[in-house]
XYZ file of C-alpha atoms in Angstrom:
492
model
C 20.476 36.228 21.361
C 18.104 37.194 24.256
C 15.768 33.902 25.707
C 13.185 35.662 28.070
C 11.937 32.868 30.637
C 8.906 33.877 33.015
C 8.829 32.871 37.125
C 5.326 31.335 37.592
C 2.503 33.651 38.057
C 5.450 37.022 38.690
C 4.914 39.798 36.146
C 9.263 39.715 36.606
C 11.198 38.365 34.364
C 15.014 36.748 33.821
C 16.947 36.962 31.012
C 19.867 33.895 30.203
C 22.296 34.528 27.548
C 22.825 31.880 24.873
C 25.674 33.214 22.560
C 25.848 33.343 18.561
C 29.151 31.245 19.136
C 27.188 28.529 20.401
C 24.466 29.106 17.491
C 26.990 29.090 14.983
C 27.868 25.613 15.875
C 25.220 24.267 15.809
C 24.985 21.532 12.860
C 22.938 21.912 9.782
C 23.068 18.779 7.155
C 23.296 21.036 3.975
C 21.350 17.366 2.323
C 18.818 17.802 3.762
C 17.774 20.832 4.395
C 20.025 23.575 2.881
C 19.585 27.457 4.867
C 20.976 30.329 3.066
C 22.753 32.506 5.801
C 20.605 35.474 5.473
C 22.122 39.409 5.206
C 22.369 40.096 8.978
C 22.451 36.778 10.918
C 21.408 32.939 10.176
C 18.200 32.672 8.835
C 14.358 31.722 10.883
C 14.636 27.943 10.582
C 18.145 27.813 11.622
C 17.396 30.383 14.967
C 14.132 28.361 15.733
C 16.270 24.939 15.390
C 18.642 26.430 17.994
C 15.799 27.371 19.989
C 14.261 24.376 20.256
C 18.240 22.486 21.159
C 18.527 24.728 23.909
C 15.518 24.234 25.112
C 15.253 20.329 25.446
C 19.364 21.225 26.672
C 17.798 23.046 29.630
C 15.201 21.009 30.352
C 17.319 18.181 30.374
C 19.331 19.811 32.329
C 17.411 20.589 35.118
C 15.825 17.154 35.558
C 19.311 15.681 36.170
C 19.897 17.975 38.979
C 16.117 17.754 40.773
C 17.293 14.156 39.991
C 20.752 13.961 41.628
C 19.864 17.470 44.427
C 16.462 17.610 45.136
C 16.508 20.680 43.754
C 12.877 22.204 43.008
C 12.546 23.147 39.503
C 12.806 27.141 39.325
C 10.102 27.535 37.432
C 8.205 24.201 33.623
C 7.391 27.765 31.356
C 10.537 27.039 29.408
C 9.952 23.236 29.303
C 6.476 24.172 27.901
C 7.424 26.052 24.948
C 9.346 23.112 23.492
C 6.094 21.869 21.614
C 5.224 24.681 20.296
C 8.747 25.921 19.406
C 9.538 22.291 17.506
C 6.216 22.722 15.987
C 7.288 26.136 14.328
C 10.656 24.714 13.570
C 8.373 22.167 11.327
C 6.102 24.766 9.730
C 10.083 26.739 8.383
C 11.444 23.364 6.987
C 8.356 21.176 5.818
C 8.174 23.478 2.411
C 11.801 22.355 1.581
C 10.921 19.030 2.796
C 7.904 18.432 0.958
C 9.546 19.769 -2.232
C 12.314 16.859 -1.757
C 9.755 14.277 -1.107
C 8.201 15.645 -4.446
C 11.360 15.081 -5.974
C 11.722 11.838 -5.347
C 8.684 11.180 -6.477
C 8.887 12.722 -9.510
C 12.114 10.862 -10.515
C 10.295 7.069 -9.739
C 7.907 9.248 -12.615
C 10.696 10.094 -15.220
C 12.290 6.335 -14.526
C 12.893 4.403 -18.336
C 15.222 2.195 -17.217
C 14.269 -1.192 -16.120
C 14.266 -1.717 -12.244
C 17.531 -2.719 -10.589
C 17.266 -6.747 -9.580
C 18.392 -7.997 -6.224
C 20.888 -11.610 -6.513
C 17.223 -13.269 -5.818
C 16.138 -11.562 -8.479
C 13.418 -9.052 -6.504
C 12.433 -5.515 -8.842
C 13.829 -2.519 -6.826
C 14.123 1.251 -7.360
C 15.701 3.448 -5.435
C 12.813 4.926 -4.132
C 12.454 3.996 -0.901
C 15.678 4.504 -0.096
C 16.300 7.799 -0.957
C 12.826 8.115 1.162
C 14.423 6.751 4.363
C 17.887 8.657 3.367
C 16.642 12.241 3.463
C 14.073 11.534 6.131
C 16.879 9.860 8.813
C 19.945 12.155 7.933
C 17.095 14.872 9.290
C 16.346 12.740 11.988
C 20.307 12.122 12.295
C 20.141 16.167 12.988
C 17.887 17.004 14.973
C 19.540 14.877 17.077
C 23.313 15.932 17.109
C 21.261 19.550 17.536
C 19.871 18.094 20.873
C 16.466 17.752 20.307
C 15.289 15.027 22.946
C 12.105 13.386 24.261
C 8.683 15.582 23.241
C 10.908 17.644 20.446
C 12.697 14.250 19.342
C 8.957 12.310 18.995
C 7.394 15.579 17.142
C 10.255 15.060 14.644
C 9.477 11.274 14.288
C 5.945 12.434 13.634
C 6.606 14.510 10.915
C 9.167 11.946 8.994
C 5.915 9.603 9.313
C 3.202 12.153 7.844
C 5.918 12.326 5.006
C 6.321 9.212 4.401
C 2.422 8.819 4.200
C 2.342 12.047 1.458
C 4.374 10.284 -0.480
C 2.341 7.036 -0.178
C -0.162 9.277 -0.793
C 1.344 10.584 -4.433
C 2.597 7.328 -5.528
C -1.321 6.087 -4.910
C -2.507 8.628 -7.310
C 0.201 8.046 -10.146
C -0.741 3.834 -10.001
C -4.297 4.837 -9.858
C -4.380 5.782 -13.161
C -2.750 3.268 -14.488
C -3.771 2.960 -18.579
C -3.769 -0.401 -20.217
C -2.767 -0.342 -24.281
C -5.372 -3.285 -25.490
C -3.861 -2.948 -29.003
C -0.377 -3.753 -27.833
C -1.116 -4.842 -23.721
C 1.192 -1.154 -23.041
C 1.098 -0.340 -19.294
C 0.789 3.193 -19.249
C 1.557 5.577 -16.345
C 0.351 10.275 -15.666
C 4.320 11.889 -16.492
C 5.572 14.304 -14.265
C 4.507 17.626 -16.023
C 8.505 19.885 -14.396
C 10.000 17.132 -17.159
C 11.189 19.762 -19.464
C 11.374 17.555 -22.377
C 7.695 16.276 -21.630
C 4.339 18.108 -22.610
C 1.956 18.124 -19.243
C 0.219 15.143 -18.992
C 2.052 12.930 -20.741
C 2.510 9.391 -20.414
C 4.956 7.375 -19.544
C 5.219 3.746 -20.742
C 5.993 1.157 -18.052
C 6.691 -2.586 -18.257
C 5.549 -4.722 -15.141
C 8.860 -4.756 -13.735
C 7.768 -1.514 -12.537
C 5.422 -2.241 -11.457
C 5.963 -5.294 -9.215
C 8.700 -2.818 -8.191
C 6.434 -0.545 -6.724
C 4.934 -3.960 -4.576
C 8.067 -4.475 -2.960
C 8.530 -0.194 -2.340
C 5.688 -0.381 -0.188
C 6.837 -3.744 1.249
C 10.132 -1.905 1.865
C 7.831 1.229 3.873
C 6.234 -1.587 5.789
C 9.652 -2.996 7.127
C 11.108 0.317 7.554
C 7.723 2.673 8.879
C 8.432 1.213 12.654
C 12.309 2.375 14.029
C 11.163 5.901 11.892
C 8.390 6.386 14.746
C 10.294 4.807 16.839
C 9.288 7.604 19.935
C 11.774 8.961 21.434
C 12.761 8.004 25.554
C 10.139 9.405 27.636
C 7.645 9.782 25.354
C 5.958 6.833 25.429
C 3.015 7.710 28.180
C 5.547 7.390 31.091
C 5.005 10.440 33.659
C 8.854 11.555 34.698
C 9.332 10.921 38.363
C 11.598 12.768 40.926
C 12.944 13.628 44.282
C 11.924 17.055 43.755
C 8.697 19.229 43.975
C 8.206 18.550 39.963
C 5.429 17.077 40.619
C 1.788 17.492 40.823
C -0.693 18.815 38.198
C 2.860 19.932 35.845
C 3.553 16.047 35.839
C 0.129 15.284 34.883
C 0.040 17.198 32.450
C 3.084 15.612 31.077
C 2.115 12.620 31.326
C -1.605 13.531 29.327
C 0.794 15.040 26.259
C 2.809 11.746 26.250
C 0.025 9.854 25.743
C -1.261 11.095 23.114
C 1.966 11.939 21.859
C 1.823 7.841 21.759
C -1.396 7.833 20.173
C -0.926 10.209 17.373
C 1.766 7.682 16.468
C 0.452 4.481 16.678
C -2.772 5.801 14.776
C -0.154 7.036 11.964
C 1.169 4.050 11.895
C -2.100 2.443 11.044
C -2.426 4.974 8.227
C 0.935 3.905 6.632
C -0.158 0.160 6.587
C -2.960 0.724 5.303
C -1.829 3.044 2.395
C 0.622 0.248 1.422
C -1.691 -2.073 1.788
C -3.794 0.086 -1.215
C -0.660 0.795 -3.080
C 0.083 -2.792 -3.223
C -3.820 -3.664 -4.667
C -3.653 -0.689 -6.606
C -0.270 -2.144 -8.584
C -1.417 -5.588 -8.039
C -5.055 -4.021 -10.227
C -2.504 -3.144 -12.763
C -1.183 -6.642 -13.300
C -4.205 -7.992 -13.442
C -5.049 -5.921 -16.211
C -2.763 -6.333 -17.326
C -2.667 -9.951 -17.551
C -6.545 -9.889 -18.893
C -5.504 -7.650 -21.923
C -2.541 -10.114 -22.884
C -5.743 -12.932 -22.840
C -8.089 -10.575 -24.157
C -8.354 -11.799 -27.494
C -8.075 -16.048 -27.064
C -10.832 -15.995 -24.059
C -13.256 -13.954 -26.607
C -13.331 -17.760 -28.369
C -14.511 -18.912 -25.158
C -17.687 -20.870 -25.318
C -17.624 -20.782 -29.239
C -16.902 -24.303 -31.190
C -13.885 -24.531 -31.350
C -13.656 -24.330 -27.976
C -16.276 -26.702 -26.736
C -15.387 -29.115 -29.366
C -10.933 -28.728 -27.832
C -9.218 -28.176 -24.572
C -6.881 -25.941 -26.740
C -7.736 -22.618 -25.537
C -8.290 -23.207 -21.900
C -5.693 -25.132 -22.117
C -3.201 -21.546 -23.558
C -5.007 -19.330 -21.094
C -3.835 -21.254 -18.189
C -0.081 -22.016 -19.516
C 0.376 -17.796 -20.155
C -1.005 -17.594 -16.596
C 1.775 -19.665 -15.757
C 3.949 -17.635 -17.619
C 3.298 -14.709 -15.858
C 3.741 -16.441 -12.252
C 6.616 -17.370 -13.222
C 8.108 -13.601 -13.528
C 6.028 -12.568 -10.621
C 6.963 -14.887 -8.375
C 10.854 -13.613 -9.442
C 9.794 -9.917 -9.256
C 8.414 -9.609 -6.107
C 10.127 -10.115 -2.830
C 6.644 -10.952 0.069
C 5.537 -14.520 -0.790
C 1.685 -12.890 0.326
C 1.768 -10.246 -2.170
C 2.597 -12.655 -4.967
C -0.267 -14.715 -3.868
C -2.667 -11.687 -3.589
C -1.670 -10.633 -6.673
C -2.027 -14.136 -8.318
C -5.471 -14.161 -6.879
C -7.212 -11.017 -8.207
C -5.424 -12.344 -11.544
C -7.423 -15.614 -11.379
C -10.453 -14.689 -9.925
C -11.067 -12.088 -12.707
C -10.253 -14.747 -15.664
C -12.416 -16.738 -14.118
C -15.155 -14.134 -14.190
C -14.504 -12.809 -17.688
C -14.508 -16.725 -18.922
C -18.290 -16.754 -17.031
C -18.676 -13.420 -18.369
C -18.217 -15.531 -22.447
C -20.608 -18.500 -21.335
C -23.250 -15.497 -20.741
C -22.241 -13.742 -24.225
C -21.547 -16.696 -26.660
C -24.254 -19.106 -25.302
C -27.166 -19.261 -26.937
C -30.031 -20.165 -24.371
C -30.605 -24.046 -24.048
C -32.090 -26.501 -21.785
C -29.587 -27.477 -19.473
C -28.246 -31.541 -18.545
C -25.912 -33.226 -17.280
C -24.741 -34.186 -20.517
C -25.006 -30.431 -22.229
C -21.181 -29.401 -24.398
C -20.987 -26.526 -22.011
C -21.159 -28.858 -19.024
C -18.640 -31.152 -19.951
C -16.168 -28.386 -21.167
C -16.484 -26.027 -18.000
C -15.971 -29.796 -15.412
C -12.837 -30.142 -18.255
C -11.625 -26.337 -17.677
C -11.871 -26.886 -13.690
C -9.509 -29.741 -13.931
C -7.152 -27.488 -16.344
C -7.622 -24.325 -13.574
C -6.924 -26.257 -10.463
C -3.995 -28.188 -12.371
C -2.604 -24.540 -12.082
C -3.642 -23.291 -8.435
C -1.414 -26.619 -7.717
C 1.733 -25.429 -9.628
C 1.489 -22.151 -8.477
C 1.240 -23.709 -4.681
C 4.176 -25.722 -5.768
C 6.149 -23.746 -6.697
C 5.045 -20.736 -4.227
C 6.336 -22.885 -1.214
C 9.789 -22.845 -2.141
C 12.848 -20.947 -2.199
C 13.572 -18.667 -5.005
C 14.906 -19.771 -8.652
C 17.978 -18.357 -7.547
C 18.585 -20.819 -4.884
C 19.854 -19.193 -2.464
C 16.602 -17.872 -0.517
C 14.061 -20.755 0.582
C 11.486 -19.275 2.304
C 10.846 -19.303 5.689
C 7.804 -21.158 7.807
C 5.970 -18.396 8.956
C 6.323 -17.124 5.432
C 5.204 -20.657 4.090
C 2.465 -21.272 6.472
C 0.242 -18.018 5.148
C 1.867 -18.835 1.699
C -0.162 -22.315 2.188
C -2.883 -20.895 3.679
C -3.479 -18.453 0.471
C -3.138 -21.426 -2.037
C -5.958 -23.139 -0.401
C -7.807 -20.182 -0.497
C -7.201 -19.969 -4.584
C -8.534 -23.369 -4.854
C -11.671 -22.434 -2.889
C -12.140 -19.931 -5.774
C -12.829 -22.625 -7.887
C -16.109 -23.451 -6.032
C -17.815 -20.958 -8.296
C -17.423 -23.887 -11.013
C -19.901 -25.370 -9.071
C -21.929 -22.773 -7.940
C -22.188 -21.824 -11.890
C -22.881 -26.089 -12.879
C -26.211 -25.841 -10.213
C -27.331 -22.634 -11.399
C -27.322 -24.072 -15.006
C -29.267 -27.210 -13.657
C -31.501 -25.725 -11.676
C -35.338 -26.151 -12.356
C -36.964 -24.722 -9.542
C -37.009 -20.671 -8.918
C -35.911 -20.939 -4.833
C -32.629 -23.570 -6.634
C -31.494 -20.790 -8.046
C -31.671 -17.626 -5.422
C -30.282 -20.464 -3.173
C -27.291 -19.779 -5.472
C -27.351 -16.272 -6.254
C -25.409 -14.698 -3.329
C -22.607 -17.247 -4.720
C -22.322 -15.942 -7.396
C -22.982 -11.911 -6.892
C -20.168 -12.194 -4.238
C -16.973 -14.023 -6.542
C -17.521 -11.238 -9.157
C -17.550 -8.680 -6.369
C -14.765 -10.679 -5.313
C -12.969 -10.140 -8.551
C -13.484 -6.502 -8.752
C -16.960 -6.407 -10.572
C -19.056 -3.541 -8.860
C -22.542 -4.629 -7.724
C -24.367 -3.248 -10.809
C -22.117 -4.701 -12.986
C -22.581 -8.398 -10.512
C -26.062 -8.053 -11.058
C -25.914 -7.852 -15.256
C -24.148 -10.763 -15.668
C -26.316 -12.798 -13.575
C -29.537 -11.815 -15.130
C -27.311 -13.052 -18.847
C -26.851 -16.009 -17.033
C -30.427 -16.519 -16.250
C -30.954 -15.633 -19.806
C -28.857 -18.367 -21.807
C -31.576 -20.854 -19.368
C -34.552 -21.647 -22.165
C -36.757 -22.802 -18.591
C -36.355 -19.402 -17.107
C -38.801 -17.166 -18.514
C -38.337 -13.372 -19.122
C -41.712 -13.064 -16.247
C -39.393 -15.228 -14.456
C -36.127 -13.846 -14.706
C -37.764 -10.406 -13.911
C -39.250 -11.575 -11.148
C -36.169 -12.826 -9.485
C -33.869 -10.191 -10.230
C -36.618 -7.524 -8.934
C -37.678 -9.497 -5.609
C -34.099 -11.185 -4.834
C -31.218 -10.369 -6.824
C -31.400 -6.478 -6.599
C -32.276 -6.499 -2.828
C -29.514 -8.868 -2.938
């Protein structure tokens, strides 16, 4: 193998012979990337990897000589090849890496057995471990082959993009979940690559599988910083030496290093945002499951059995707490648990209000209206639920092996307080029903719409709910409702 090294601006060139035996000594991990031996020599991708390692060795050796003896670098052209050759190497191995990443996701999609549990009861699949195991092996391979500084950083950035691509596949998958209303079963798209399943066929998943995806996002969030930890010399620092290696070349190196650092930080933020999207999408699936489970029961709200007795809301609250007990055991991060519980309680309360606007007839409201009396009692039931959730969330796991940390407890306590703040919508609802004038109605409009949109309704749905609420106020005629909606609500 002959490497041509240009010497400055001169048209002449020198040659460095890099023997094939050294190339053969470079290790390639067959688990990560299998490069088959081709007729007549080693595959192009492996040659590129060897070349990157050689260039890095040359660059590092010359820097040591410059530092130790004050020599002037013969040429910086060779080391300038490192980023471009590393990029070509990544282009060569990425198709195989992407296939491995896809297979990891397909394995997750095809998983039919229940997720495994830790001794604390947290549920997990092997997706996170498999993902980072493959990527870390790829980085270890690069390190053994002497990928240093900018070459090593390019490898880490490539690994980060592989994580982001896997996240995108997971997000697309979980966002397509469907809840069967007849049996409250979660269905997710299956893999068209599995021989015994037709393309587009759905796969049953349990709430444990969805909780495991939330934990997978937490696992990725925890391990990405070490994966993207840039190699020494690539954090925007400029190289200093005794010899004549400075000047324009040194400034360009500093600029390039700063750019790599900026790209790495931006990628970390993108991966973190994707994790949040995965958690939100998975939480949405679990929230919809709880709502579907309670659908028939909530259809009885603000009918005679509900207004005359508190049993219906009592059953609703008890069911939510049962789900909470399971979620508390399965989901590792308390903040994810509390975010899930907030999405559940907000949607349940929104459906509760929806039932009022659909099932209650138009009346003249006053403090003694039976529905208002029942709402006051129901609010107490929901508040008791929030208190129980807060209490259980702040203590260690049910196995008693891991009490919540002080920082985690503080964050959980804050989120628990937010749960109770959501109950303020009951006060808003009461004021709206008792309002005697248009200004009194308008002043509460914003809080009502905001609550529904935070509960997952779009703006049109929130406005429609507000309009139905006005319709059960006999004191607000159709003309007044139209005025309120057109002049105030539509512009909210």
